[in-house]
Structures are given as C-alpha cells and as structure tokens.
Coordinates of C-alpha atoms in Angstrom, one line a residue:
Chain A
M898 CA 133.9 122.0 88.5
S899 CA 132.3 118.0 87.9
P900 CA 129.8 117.8 91.5
V901 CA 131.7 115.1 93.6
L902 CA 128.8 114.8 95.5
L903 CA 125.4 113.9 94.9
H904 CA 123.2 117.3 95.8
E905 CA 126.1 119.0 93.4
L906 CA 124.3 117.7 90.8
L907 CA 121.5 120.7 91.4
S908 CA 124.0 123.8 91.7
G909 CA 125.2 125.7 88.8
C910 CA 123.7 126.8 85.4
A911 CA 121.2 129.8 87.3
D912 CA 120.1 130.5 83.7
R913 CA 118.2 126.8 83.8
D914 CA 116.8 127.7 87.0
D915 CA 113.6 128.0 86.4
R916 CA 113.2 124.2 84.0
E917 CA 111.1 122.1 85.0
A918 CA 112.6 120.0 86.9
I919 CA 109.5 116.8 88.5
V920 CA 106.3 116.7 87.3
D921 CA 103.7 114.9 90.3
G922 CA 100.5 114.4 88.9
E923 CA 99.0 117.7 88.6
R924 CA 102.1 119.6 90.2
T925 CA 104.7 120.5 88.2
F926 CA 108.3 122.1 90.3
T927 CA 110.8 124.2 88.6
Y928 CA 114.4 123.7 89.2
A929 CA 114.8 126.1 91.3
Q930 CA 112.1 124.8 93.5
L931 CA 114.2 121.7 94.0
R932 CA 117.2 123.4 95.4
Q933 CA 115.5 125.1 97.1
D934 CA 112.6 122.5 99.1
V935 CA 116.3 120.0 99.7
E936 CA 117.9 123.0 101.3
R937 CA 114.4 122.9 103.4
M938 CA 114.7 119.4 104.2
A939 CA 117.9 119.3 104.9
C940 CA 118.1 121.4 107.2
R941 CA 115.3 120.0 108.9
F942 CA 117.4 116.5 109.1
V943 CA 120.4 119.0 110.7
A944 CA 118.0 119.8 113.7
S945 CA 116.7 116.0 113.7
G946 CA 120.1 115.3 115.4
A947 CA 121.1 113.2 112.3
I948 CA 125.0 113.9 111.5
R949 CA 127.0 113.1 109.5
G950 CA 127.1 109.2 108.1
D951 CA 123.7 108.3 110.2
R952 CA 121.1 106.6 107.4
V953 CA 118.1 108.1 107.1
A954 CA 115.3 105.9 105.9
I955 CA 113.0 107.0 103.2
F956 CA 109.2 104.9 102.3
L957 CA 107.6 107.6 100.7
P958 CA 105.6 106.4 97.4
K959 CA 107.3 107.4 94.4
S960 CA 106.3 111.6 95.2
Y961 CA 108.2 115.1 94.2
H962 CA 109.0 114.8 98.6
E963 CA 111.0 111.6 97.5
C964 CA 113.1 113.6 95.2
V965 CA 113.7 116.1 97.6
A966 CA 114.8 113.4 100.9
I967 CA 117.4 111.4 98.4
F968 CA 118.6 114.8 98.0
A969 CA 118.8 116.2 101.4
A970 CA 120.2 113.2 102.6
S971 CA 123.2 114.2 101.1
R972 CA 123.4 117.6 101.3
A973 CA 122.7 117.1 105.1
D974 CA 126.1 114.9 104.9
L975 CA 124.1 111.8 105.3
V976 CA 123.2 108.7 103.6
F977 CA 120.0 107.7 102.2
V978 CA 118.5 104.4 102.0
P979 CA 115.3 104.7 100.0
I980 CA 112.7 101.6 100.7
N981 CA 110.1 100.3 98.3
S982 CA 107.0 101.7 99.7
G983 CA 104.9 98.5 98.1
L984 CA 106.9 96.1 101.7
R985 CA 104.7 94.8 104.0
P986 CA 106.5 96.4 107.5
Q987 CA 108.5 93.3 108.2
Q988 CA 110.4 93.8 105.4
V989 CA 110.7 97.7 106.7
R990 CA 111.6 96.2 109.6
H991 CA 114.1 95.1 108.6
I992 CA 115.7 97.8 106.5
V993 CA 115.7 100.3 109.5
E994 CA 116.5 98.5 111.6
D995 CA 119.8 95.9 109.6
S996 CA 120.0 100.5 107.8
G997 CA 121.0 101.3 111.4
A998 CA 118.9 103.9 110.3
N999 CA 117.7 107.1 113.3
L1000 CA 116.1 109.0 111.0
V1001 CA 112.3 107.8 108.1
V1002 CA 111.2 109.4 106.7
T1003 CA 107.9 109.1 105.6
S1004 CA 104.0 111.3 104.3
S1005 CA 101.8 112.1 107.6
A1006 CA 99.5 109.1 104.9
M1007 CA 102.2 106.6 105.8
F1008 CA 103.5 107.5 109.3
G1009 CA 101.1 105.1 111.0
Q1010 CA 102.6 101.3 108.5
V1011 CA 106.3 103.0 110.0
S1012 CA 105.1 103.0 113.6
D1013 CA 103.5 100.0 113.1
A1014 CA 106.2 98.3 111.0
L1015 CA 108.8 100.0 114.0
H1016 CA 107.2 98.4 116.6
G1017 CA 109.3 97.3 119.8
L1018 CA 112.3 99.5 117.8
D1019 CA 114.4 101.8 120.3
P1020 CA 111.7 104.7 119.9
S1021 CA 114.8 107.8 120.0
R1022 CA 114.6 107.5 116.2
A1023 CA 113.0 109.9 114.9
I1024 CA 110.2 110.1 111.7
I1025 CA 109.7 113.3 109.3
C1026 CA 106.3 113.7 107.7
A1027 CA 107.4 115.2 104.8
D1028 CA 104.5 116.6 103.7
K1029 CA 104.2 118.3 107.1
P1030 CA 106.3 122.0 108.1
G1031 CA 108.9 121.4 110.2
E1032 CA 111.5 123.2 112.7
S1033 CA 114.6 123.9 110.9
R1034 CA 118.3 125.8 111.2
E1035 CA 120.7 126.4 108.5
I1036 CA 123.1 124.8 108.2
P1037 CA 127.2 124.6 107.4
P1038 CA 127.7 123.5 103.9
A1039 CA 128.6 119.6 103.4
R1040 CA 132.2 117.9 104.2
S1041 CA 131.7 114.8 103.1
I1042 CA 133.6 114.3 99.9
G1043 CA 133.0 111.8 96.8
E1044 CA 134.6 108.6 98.5
D1045 CA 131.9 108.9 100.8
L1046 CA 128.9 106.7 101.6
A1047 CA 125.7 108.0 99.1
A1048 CA 123.4 106.1 99.4
I1049 CA 122.7 101.3 100.4
L1050 CA 120.0 100.3 98.2
Y1051 CA 118.7 96.6 100.0
T1052 CA 118.3 93.5 97.3
S1053 CA 117.6 90.7 97.6
G1054 CA 120.6 87.4 97.8
S1055 CA 120.8 83.9 97.8
T1056 CA 120.9 83.4 101.0
G1057 CA 119.1 85.4 104.4
K1058 CA 117.4 88.8 104.1
P1059 CA 117.8 91.2 102.4
K1060 CA 121.0 93.1 102.3
G1061 CA 122.3 97.2 102.1
V1062 CA 124.5 97.4 98.5
M1063 CA 126.8 100.5 99.0
L1064 CA 126.9 103.7 97.2
S1065 CA 129.2 105.9 97.5
H1066 CA 129.0 109.9 95.9
R1067 CA 131.5 109.0 93.5
N1068 CA 129.4 105.1 92.4
L1069 CA 126.3 107.6 91.7
L1070 CA 127.6 109.8 89.5
A1071 CA 129.6 107.6 87.7
G1072 CA 126.0 105.6 87.2
T1073 CA 125.0 108.6 86.3
R1074 CA 127.2 110.2 83.8
I1075 CA 128.2 106.5 82.1
V1076 CA 124.3 106.2 81.0
R1077 CA 123.1 110.1 80.5
S1078 CA 126.7 109.9 77.4
Y1079 CA 124.9 106.2 76.2
L1080 CA 122.1 107.2 76.0
G1081 CA 122.7 110.7 75.3
I1082 CA 119.5 112.4 77.5
G1083 CA 120.4 115.7 77.2
P1084 CA 118.6 119.3 78.4
E1085 CA 115.5 118.6 76.5
D1086 CA 114.8 115.1 77.3
R1087 CA 111.4 114.2 79.3
I1088 CA 111.7 110.9 81.2
L1089 CA 109.2 109.0 82.2
A1090 CA 109.8 107.1 86.3
I1091 CA 106.8 104.3 86.7
L1092 CA 110.4 102.4 88.7
P1093 CA 110.5 103.2 92.0
F1094 CA 114.0 104.6 93.3
S1095 CA 114.7 102.3 95.4
F1096 CA 115.5 100.3 93.1
D1097 CA 119.5 101.5 91.3
Y1098 CA 117.9 101.6 88.0
G1099 CA 115.2 103.4 88.7
L1100 CA 117.3 105.8 90.7
N1101 CA 118.7 106.7 87.8
Q1102 CA 116.3 108.0 85.3
L1103 CA 116.0 111.1 88.7
L1104 CA 120.0 111.4 89.0
T1105 CA 120.5 111.6 85.0
A1106 CA 117.6 113.8 84.4
V1107 CA 118.6 116.4 87.2
E1108 CA 122.7 116.0 85.8
Q1109 CA 120.8 117.6 82.9
R1110 CA 117.9 119.4 83.7
A1111 CA 115.6 117.6 82.1
K1112 CA 112.0 116.9 82.6
L1113 CA 111.1 114.0 84.8
V1114 CA 107.3 112.6 85.0
L1115 CA 107.1 110.7 87.7
F1116 CA 103.7 107.8 87.3
D1117 CA 102.6 105.1 88.4
F1118 CA 99.8 103.1 86.4
K1119 CA 97.6 100.3 87.3
M1120 CA 97.0 99.0 83.0
G1121 CA 98.7 99.2 79.9
D1122 CA 97.5 101.9 78.5
E1123 CA 97.6 104.5 81.1
I1124 CA 101.4 104.2 79.9
V1125 CA 100.3 104.9 76.3
R1126 CA 98.4 107.9 77.4
A1127 CA 102.0 109.0 79.4
L1128 CA 103.6 109.0 76.7
A1129 CA 101.4 111.0 74.7
R1130 CA 100.7 113.9 76.8
H1131 CA 104.0 114.7 79.0
E1132 CA 105.6 114.0 75.1
I1133 CA 107.6 111.1 77.0
T1134 CA 110.9 110.8 75.2
G1135 CA 112.8 108.5 77.2
L1136 CA 110.9 105.7 79.6
A1137 CA 112.6 102.9 81.2
G1138 CA 111.2 99.6 82.5
V1139 CA 111.2 96.2 83.0
P1140 CA 110.4 93.0 81.2
T1141 CA 107.4 93.3 82.9
V1142 CA 106.9 97.0 81.0
W1143 CA 106.9 95.5 77.8
A1144 CA 104.3 92.6 78.4
F1145 CA 101.4 95.5 79.9
L1146 CA 102.4 97.5 77.2
T1147 CA 102.7 95.1 74.2
L1148 CA 100.3 92.4 75.2
S1149 CA 97.8 94.8 77.2
A1150 CA 97.3 97.8 75.3
P1151 CA 95.6 98.0 73.2
S1152 CA 95.2 101.7 72.9
L1153 CA 99.6 101.7 71.9
A1154 CA 98.8 100.2 68.4
R1155 CA 96.6 103.5 67.6
T1156 CA 98.6 106.4 69.6
P1157 CA 101.2 107.8 67.8
L1158 CA 103.8 108.2 70.0
P1159 CA 106.7 110.4 67.6
H1160 CA 108.6 112.1 70.9
L1161 CA 109.8 108.5 71.9
R1162 CA 113.5 108.3 71.5
Y1163 CA 114.0 105.8 73.8
V1164 CA 113.3 102.8 75.6
T1165 CA 115.1 101.2 77.6
N1166 CA 115.1 97.7 79.8
S1167 CA 117.4 95.7 83.1
G1168 CA 115.7 94.0 85.5
G1169 CA 115.5 90.7 83.5
A1170 CA 115.5 89.6 79.2
V1171 CA 113.0 90.4 77.3
P1172 CA 112.0 87.7 75.4
S1173 CA 112.5 88.0 71.7
A1174 CA 108.8 88.2 70.3
T1175 CA 108.5 90.7 73.3
V1176 CA 111.3 93.7 71.5
G1177 CA 109.4 91.9 67.9
R1178 CA 106.6 94.0 68.9
L1179 CA 108.0 96.7 70.6
R1180 CA 110.6 96.9 67.3
T1181 CA 106.6 97.0 65.3
L1182 CA 105.2 98.9 67.8
L1183 CA 107.9 101.7 68.5
P1184 CA 109.2 101.1 64.4
Q1185 CA 111.2 105.4 65.3
T1186 CA 112.3 104.3 68.9
K1187 CA 115.9 102.7 70.2
I1188 CA 115.3 100.0 71.9
Y1189 CA 118.2 100.0 74.2
L1190 CA 119.1 96.2 75.7
M1191 CA 120.7 96.8 79.5
Y1192 CA 121.9 94.3 82.1
G1193 CA 122.7 94.8 85.4
L1194 CA 123.2 93.7 89.1
T1195 CA 122.4 97.1 92.4
E1196 CA 126.7 95.2 93.1
A1197 CA 127.9 97.1 90.4
F1198 CA 125.0 100.5 89.5
R1199 CA 124.9 99.4 85.9
S1200 CA 127.2 97.1 83.8
T1201 CA 126.4 96.5 79.5
F1202 CA 123.7 97.5 77.0
L1203 CA 123.1 96.2 73.6
E1204 CA 123.5 99.3 70.7
P1205 CA 120.3 99.9 69.6
E1206 CA 121.5 99.1 66.2
E1207 CA 121.8 94.9 67.4
I1208 CA 119.0 94.4 68.3
D1209 CA 117.8 92.6 64.7
R1210 CA 120.8 90.5 64.5
R1211 CA 121.8 89.8 68.0
P1212 CA 117.6 90.1 70.1
N1213 CA 119.2 87.8 72.8
S1214 CA 122.7 89.8 73.7
I1215 CA 123.0 92.3 77.1
G1216 CA 125.4 94.0 74.7
K1217 CA 128.4 95.3 76.2
A1218 CA 130.1 96.9 78.9
I1219 CA 129.0 100.1 79.4
P1220 CA 131.2 103.3 78.9
E1221 CA 134.0 103.2 81.6
C1222 CA 133.9 100.3 82.7
E1223 CA 135.5 95.9 81.7
V1224 CA 133.1 93.7 81.5
F1225 CA 133.9 89.9 80.8
P1226 CA 133.3 86.3 82.1
V1227 CA 136.0 84.3 84.3
R1228 CA 136.6 80.3 84.0
E1229 CA 136.2 79.0 87.7
D1230 CA 140.3 77.9 86.9
G1231 CA 140.2 82.4 88.1
R1232 CA 141.2 82.6 83.5
R1233 CA 139.7 84.3 81.5
A1234 CA 136.9 82.8 79.9
A1235 CA 137.4 82.5 75.5
P1236 CA 134.5 83.7 73.0
G1237 CA 131.9 80.2 73.3
E1238 CA 133.5 79.1 76.5
P1239 CA 131.5 79.9 79.7
G1240 CA 132.1 82.2 82.5
I1241 CA 131.1 84.1 85.7
L1242 CA 130.5 87.9 84.6
V1243 CA 133.3 90.0 86.3
H1244 CA 132.2 93.9 86.1
R1245 CA 135.7 96.9 86.2
G1246 CA 135.5 100.3 87.2
P1247 CA 134.0 103.6 88.5
T1248 CA 129.9 102.0 89.5
V1249 CA 131.7 99.1 91.4
S1250 CA 130.3 99.5 94.5
M1251 CA 131.4 99.6 98.5
G1252 CA 129.6 96.1 99.3
Y1253 CA 127.4 95.2 101.6
W1254 CA 126.5 97.0 104.1
N1255 CA 127.9 95.8 107.5
R1256 CA 128.1 92.0 106.1
P1257 CA 132.2 91.7 105.1
D1258 CA 131.7 87.7 104.5
D1259 CA 129.7 88.4 102.1
T1260 CA 131.0 91.4 100.8
A1261 CA 134.4 89.4 100.2
R1262 CA 132.3 86.8 98.2
V1263 CA 131.0 89.4 96.1
L1264 CA 133.5 92.1 96.0
R1265 CA 137.3 90.2 94.6
P1266 CA 140.6 91.0 94.0
N1267 CA 140.6 91.0 89.9
P1268 CA 141.7 87.4 89.0
L1269 CA 144.0 88.6 85.8
R1270 CA 146.4 91.3 88.2
P1271 CA 147.4 90.5 91.3
P1272 CA 147.2 93.7 93.6
E1273 CA 150.6 94.7 94.2
M1274 CA 150.7 94.7 90.4
G1275 CA 147.7 97.3 90.0
G1276 CA 144.8 94.8 90.1
D1277 CA 141.4 96.3 92.0
L1278 CA 138.8 95.0 93.6
V1279 CA 136.2 93.8 90.9
C1280 CA 133.0 92.8 91.2
W1281 CA 131.5 88.8 90.6
S1282 CA 127.7 89.1 89.6
G1283 CA 127.1 85.5 90.2
D1284 CA 125.2 85.0 86.7
R1285 CA 127.2 83.4 84.1
V1286 CA 127.5 83.8 80.6
V1287 CA 129.3 83.9 77.2
E1288 CA 130.3 86.0 74.8
D1289 CA 130.6 86.0 71.2
E1290 CA 134.0 86.4 68.8
E1291 CA 132.7 90.0 68.4
G1292 CA 132.6 90.7 72.5
F1293 CA 129.1 90.8 73.0
L1294 CA 127.2 88.7 76.1
Y1295 CA 125.1 86.7 76.4
F1296 CA 123.2 85.5 79.5
V1297 CA 122.9 81.4 80.3
A1298 CA 121.7 81.9 84.0
R1299 CA 122.6 82.0 87.3
E1300 CA 124.7 80.6 89.3
D1301 CA 122.3 79.8 92.6
A1302 CA 118.3 79.8 92.5
M1303 CA 117.8 83.8 92.3
I1304 CA 114.5 84.4 89.8
K1305 CA 113.5 87.5 87.9
S1306 CA 110.3 88.3 89.0
S1307 CA 108.5 91.1 87.1
G1308 CA 112.2 93.2 86.9
Y1309 CA 112.6 92.0 91.0
R1310 CA 115.9 89.6 92.4
I1311 CA 113.7 87.3 94.5
S1312 CA 115.3 85.1 97.1
P1313 CA 113.4 81.4 97.4
T1314 CA 115.1 81.7 100.6
E1315 CA 112.6 84.4 101.5
V1316 CA 109.8 83.5 99.7
E1317 CA 110.2 80.1 101.4
E1318 CA 111.2 81.1 105.3
V1319 CA 108.2 82.9 105.0
L1320 CA 105.7 80.2 103.8
M1321 CA 107.4 77.8 106.6
T1322 CA 105.9 80.2 109.2
T1323 CA 102.6 78.9 108.4
G1324 CA 102.9 75.6 109.4
A1325 CA 101.4 74.2 106.8
F1326 CA 104.2 72.8 105.0
R1327 CA 106.9 69.6 105.9
Q1328 CA 109.6 71.1 103.1
V1329 CA 109.1 73.8 100.5
A1330 CA 110.5 74.7 97.7
V1331 CA 110.6 78.1 95.7
V1332 CA 111.3 78.1 91.9
G1333 CA 111.0 80.9 88.9
L1334 CA 109.1 79.0 85.8
R1335 CA 109.1 80.7 83.0
D1336 CA 106.5 83.2 82.2
E1337 CA 105.4 85.6 78.7
W1338 CA 104.5 88.7 81.3
L1339 CA 106.6 88.4 84.8
G1340 CA 110.2 86.2 82.7
Q1341 CA 109.2 84.2 85.5
R1342 CA 106.2 83.6 88.0
L1343 CA 107.0 81.7 91.6
H1344 CA 105.4 78.2 91.8
V1345 CA 105.9 76.5 94.9
V1346 CA 107.3 72.4 95.4
G1347 CA 105.6 72.1 98.5
V1348 CA 105.8 68.5 101.1
A1349 CA 102.9 68.8 103.6
G1350 CA 102.8 68.8 107.2
T1351 CA 100.6 66.4 109.4
A1352 CA 97.3 68.0 108.7
P1353 CA 95.8 68.5 104.3
I1354 CA 96.7 71.8 103.5
E1355 CA 94.7 74.6 102.2
T1356 CA 96.1 76.1 99.2
S1357 CA 94.3 79.8 100.0
A1358 CA 95.3 79.7 103.0
V1359 CA 98.6 79.5 103.3
L1360 CA 98.4 82.6 99.4
R1361 CA 96.4 84.3 101.7
A1362 CA 98.5 84.3 105.1
A1363 CA 101.6 84.9 102.3
A1364 CA 100.4 87.9 100.9
E1365 CA 99.9 89.4 103.9
S1366 CA 103.9 89.0 104.8
L1367 CA 106.1 89.3 101.4
P1368 CA 105.1 92.6 98.7
S1369 CA 103.2 92.1 95.6
Y1370 CA 106.3 91.2 93.5
M1371 CA 106.7 88.3 95.7
V1372 CA 103.4 87.1 96.7
P1373 CA 103.8 83.2 94.6
R1374 CA 101.5 82.4 92.2
S1375 CA 100.9 78.8 92.0
I1376 CA 101.3 75.2 94.4
E1377 CA 102.5 72.4 93.6
L1378 CA 102.0 69.3 96.8
V1379 CA 104.8 66.6 96.3
N1380 CA 105.8 63.7 98.6
S1381 CA 109.4 64.6 98.2
L1382 CA 111.6 67.6 97.4
P1383 CA 114.4 66.5 94.4
T1384 CA 118.5 66.3 96.5
T1385 CA 121.4 66.9 95.1
P1386 CA 124.3 64.7 95.2
N1387 CA 125.7 66.7 98.7
G1388 CA 121.8 66.3 100.7
K1389 CA 120.6 70.1 98.9
V1390 CA 117.6 70.3 97.4
D1391 CA 118.2 69.8 93.6
Y1392 CA 115.9 73.8 92.0
Q1393 CA 117.7 72.6 89.1
R1394 CA 115.7 69.6 88.9
L1395 CA 113.2 70.4 89.9
V1396 CA 113.0 73.8 87.3
A1397 CA 113.9 71.9 84.7
E1398 CA 111.3 69.2 85.3
R1399 CA 108.6 71.5 85.1
S1400 CA 109.2 73.6 81.5
Chain B
M914 CA 76.0 99.1 86.6
A915 CA 72.5 99.9 85.4
N916 CA 74.4 99.6 81.6
T917 CA 75.0 96.4 81.6
A918 CA 71.4 95.5 82.7
S919 CA 70.7 95.8 79.2
F920 CA 72.6 92.7 77.5
K921 CA 71.1 89.1 78.4
A922 CA 71.2 88.7 81.5
P923 CA 73.6 85.7 82.5
P924 CA 72.7 82.8 84.5
A925 CA 72.8 84.5 88.3
A926 CA 74.9 81.3 89.4
E927 CA 77.1 81.8 87.1
Q928 CA 77.8 86.0 88.0
D929 CA 77.7 84.4 91.6
A930 CA 81.4 82.2 90.9
V931 CA 82.7 85.2 88.8
F932 CA 81.4 87.0 91.2
Q933 CA 83.1 85.0 94.2
A934 CA 86.4 84.3 92.1
I935 CA 87.3 87.9 92.4
K936 CA 86.6 88.4 96.1
R937 CA 88.4 85.6 96.6
F938 CA 91.6 87.1 95.5
L939 CA 90.8 90.6 96.2
E940 CA 90.4 89.9 99.6
N941 CA 93.0 87.2 100.5
R942 CA 95.9 88.1 97.8
T943 CA 96.3 91.5 98.7
G944 CA 97.7 91.3 101.3
G945 CA 95.1 94.4 103.8
V946 CA 94.7 96.3 100.7
F947 CA 91.2 95.6 101.1
T948 CA 89.8 95.6 104.7
Q949 CA 86.2 95.7 103.8
P950 CA 84.4 93.0 102.6
V951 CA 84.7 93.4 98.3
E952 CA 80.8 94.4 97.2
L953 CA 80.3 94.3 93.8
S954 CA 80.4 98.6 93.8
T955 CA 83.7 98.6 95.2
P956 CA 86.0 100.4 92.5
L957 CA 89.2 98.8 91.9
M958 CA 90.2 101.4 89.7
N959 CA 90.2 103.9 92.2
S960 CA 91.9 101.4 94.6
H961 CA 95.7 101.3 96.0
L962 CA 96.2 98.1 94.1
D963 CA 100.0 98.2 92.1
S964 CA 99.8 97.3 88.5
L965 CA 100.9 94.3 89.1
T966 CA 98.6 92.8 91.6
V967 CA 95.9 93.6 89.1
L968 CA 98.0 91.5 86.3
Q969 CA 97.9 89.0 89.1
L970 CA 94.4 89.5 89.8
M971 CA 93.8 89.0 85.8
M972 CA 96.3 85.7 85.9
F973 CA 94.3 83.4 88.8
L974 CA 90.6 84.6 87.2
S975 CA 91.8 82.9 84.0
D976 CA 93.6 80.1 85.4
E977 CA 90.3 79.5 88.0
L978 CA 87.7 80.3 85.1
Q979 CA 89.8 78.8 82.4
F980 CA 89.7 81.5 80.0
E981 CA 92.7 83.4 77.8
L982 CA 93.8 86.7 78.2
Q983 CA 93.7 89.1 75.7
E984 CA 94.5 92.8 74.4
D985 CA 91.0 93.5 75.7
D986 CA 90.8 92.6 78.6
F987 CA 93.1 95.4 80.2
V988 CA 90.9 98.4 79.1
E989 CA 89.7 100.8 82.7
E990 CA 86.1 100.2 82.0
H991 CA 86.2 97.3 82.7
F992 CA 87.7 98.5 86.0
G993 CA 85.7 100.6 87.3
T994 CA 83.9 98.3 89.9
V995 CA 84.3 95.3 91.0
G996 CA 81.1 94.6 89.0
A997 CA 82.2 96.4 85.7
L998 CA 85.2 93.4 86.1
V999 CA 82.5 90.2 86.7
A1000 CA 80.2 92.4 83.2
R1001 CA 83.0 92.6 81.1
I1002 CA 84.7 88.4 82.5
L1003 CA 80.8 86.6 82.2
A1004 CA 80.5 88.0 78.0
R1005 CA 84.1 86.9 77.7
R1006 CA 83.2 83.6 78.3
G1007 CA 79.8 84.0 77.0
A1008 CA 81.0 85.1 73.4
A1009 CA 83.6 82.1 73.9

C-alpha cells in the first residue's frame, strides 16, 4: 500500500533495511536503525505529554537526530516545525510562540540557546535533548490521516513577522512523489543535503531519499572546495542548491575544474534565478550533469521545473508545471494571460498548502478560488504566488518580477519589513528602507537606504546591532544615507524607484 | 605562521590594517560567534562561521581594502587562522 503519512515512507521494504540511509559526519545509519530510532523518539514525544495535533519545534543543526525527529513527529501524530539552526533567539522565540509548540527538540549543545530564546514564556513547555537518552513508552499506531497537518514551515511574508505555511501529509507525500519522478531518483542515488530541512526545497531531499531507500549525505560547508571534495568522496549523484551554492562552485572552488565527478547525475536550482553566465560555467565544468532549474514557493511546496534539454535554448526560463499540477499566469482581471502577456503565477494541484497557521486573512490572500472555474462548478482552491511571470508561445514560463518588495538573497525569501524593524530599533534612523540589489554571488544583496535621526549615524554600530538580532542571510551589506525616501502617489515608500536608481 | 615570515615582510602598518578589518568584521558582524577578542591565532575554518558569513567577510574585505575577489582567494589553507588570511590578503595586494 502506498504511504499516507510521512513516517510511512519508512515502512515496508524489509529487504532494503540494511541499506545505508543517512551519513552524518563519520557515522552512517541504515534504514533499520533509522526506523528504530524514529519509533524510540516518537515514544519519547508521547511520554513528554504531547497529544495528537500538538506542534513539536525542531531546533537542531542538520543532523541524523533532526531526520529522526521529523519522522518521529509524524509517527506520534504530531506536527513538526523545523527551525533553521542559524536563526537568532528572537526568531526562534517567535516561531515557538506563534506555532504554539509545547515540545521543543534540540541538542545538549544548543540547550542554552533554546532556554535563552524561550526565557519568560510558559515554562510548561517540554524540551528534549535528542542526543540524551530519555523516558519512553510503547505507543499505539498513528491515527492521523493524509489530510491532517504534518508540518509548519516558517517563511517571510511581505508584511509582519514570518508566517507558518501548513502542509498536510498529503502535500508532503505528493511533493516527494512528484519531484522524485521527474528527477528519476532511485535506490542507487546518493544525495548531498547542503540545504536546511526548514526550507521546503531542502526537506524534499530527505523525503525523496527515504522514499526511495537512497543514501542521504548531510553536509555543511564554508568553502566551495569542500563541496567538491564531498561530491567526489561520497560519489554523489544528486545535488540541490540555491544560486549562492552555484556561485560558490563556479567562482570560488578552484578544485572543481580538476576534479572529475562522473557520478554526479543531476543538480537542481531553486530559491531564485541563476544568472545565465553561471549556468554557462556550470555546463562547462559539469558537462555530463543534467541541470534542472526549478521554481517553487513554500505555499505550494514546488511549482515548475525546466527540462535539462531546454537549458541551452532558454536558460532564463523557470520551465513548466511539475507533474500532477497546473501552473499558469493570471491577469489582473482574473483571466488567464495569453502568451507574452504578464500575469501572476497561479498554481493548482496536490502540493497547494493548507495556508498560513493561525492567519486566516493572509491565507485568504494566497489561497483563492480558482479564477477560471467557480466553486459550484468544481473549482478548487489555488495558490496565488505574488510572482509576475510571462508565458511564451510554447508554454514555457519566465519570471518577471515580484508583486511586492520581497527580496531573494542566497536562496532565502526576505521581508524588507523584518530587517527594517530591526534597524529602526537601533534608534539611528528616522526612516529606513531595505532593498535588494543585483549581486553575482547572492542573487540580490541587502542594501539599506536610510534617513538619519538627530544624531549622526555610526554605520558599524548599526550593522553590529543588526547582526546580533538577525541571521547572517538577513544582515545588510551596506548602508546609504539620504535626505528623504521617495514615495509613491499614495504615500508609500517607492521601493521600485529605490532599486531602479541603484541598478 | 612561521612559514609566512620567510616572505618579504610587509610594512607593519599595512599588516595591522588588514588584521583590524578582519577583526572588525568578525567581532561586529557575526552576531556573537566570536565572544573572545579576535587574535592572529583565532581559527576560522574550525569555527562556527557558516559559508555565507565567510562570503560576507570576503566581500567586506574586498570593499574595505579595495581588491577584486578571485577564485584562489577561497582556498581552505588561507582560512586556517586569522593570521593566514591576513598573509594571503597582503600577498594579494602586494601582487596587484
């Protein structure tokens, strides 16, 4: 029977239990071990008092324990909320508080960070250190069904603090099945996981590997050459990255040109467009490797991909809808855009999320009735991306621009508002705007345009304060002072003009 | 660092300027990764910096010290310690 719940990806196929599942540093774990540890961890979750539907926040570095905790949440009828281990205390606190997680899984090394972040919150919340043994008891089989909430992934929105995108078991399994099928992932694949599992695209590496009993190598790096070494050492067949990863590999990894990588079957990009020049360099450096350009937003998990055979002809395209889904541009008047006519990218299909946790108004903005078919005539709920795209005569889609001021930097979707709020708390500015400027390495780099308050601004002190409150990918690169910010006719800061004047 | 001393010694002021720039970035821009004062012997590769912060450090230095980043700047041996990176950047600027 095909799996309905996330942890059921681990059941069945006893003949493949001795296969290597996860490589974490020098340690390798088989599928049999993984399944056993998932069961044990699920028992610990239940012993801590968690009941069906409770949220469990997972604040761990990319590790075997993190993989175990993700599947254990499903096994125990819980909802997992992965938290990027690079986040600062105030973001960690926001996610735990907003999701209402009453259980936090971390490690002894990070326990202090968690306690600091949660200081003053309801103390009844249980904190489990995954690396320490704990009380457990046998638990009954899971009772959830595919429509139940499986995960909440936090992502930045154009307004306010990060929001949690709700994904059902059915969403996650559809995403796993769809991506695995078009990438042709099978049991012989060895996948390098360099992206965080708090990111839907990163999480998908774990899920597709487990579904296929393939091998997943967990990996963190500081320099491009380290990636090259890991690719060679583990004979990696599949690598998923964001634009910055390709910049690391093509601009700062001298060993790539002299290291043959005959096993590397495919690489995939998502989290922002790769400059055509980078695609060209990758094609030269990895002539045997298929390059898949993908596009997705957490709200619909994954949306489009470009067949590798098309990449030389249309290196700027985001391709066509992933299997089982339909993706098309819609004009402002609600009609489907004709080829050449820009429209908002709309996504239908089994990966459309359940909306934002506890935010019905925001959900109503992103999940809307199908514009082409009314509900009483079988119309479904579709995902409204906020990305303006255009389709060519052959049905290939191209990204045009964001509808709002959201920034894509090093694979992350960043809300200018969130960075601006932190900058304003330094007291240095009267007014401030954060914009994304084109950057060869990051896709976009964060640039601050500010109006000084009464005292002169000390740039380094401001950036220091920002670095204390924001994860590294949200810390601006540069600050520029102006006398006033340009505004649109209705009095809002004119972000488009700020960017245009600096491009 | 004994092996860097055998090259022609750069002026102490220039060496200090590079060191101070690295120190400034690591102490102010990494949000508490370096709680101790940064010294020439402070390890970089063997620290909690992530890839993005290493990249940001190099971009910062390239802006502050006015040199163009190139592929060979990102070789692990230059990132053993702060001192090794200082030596690399001095060599780069000397050669330019």
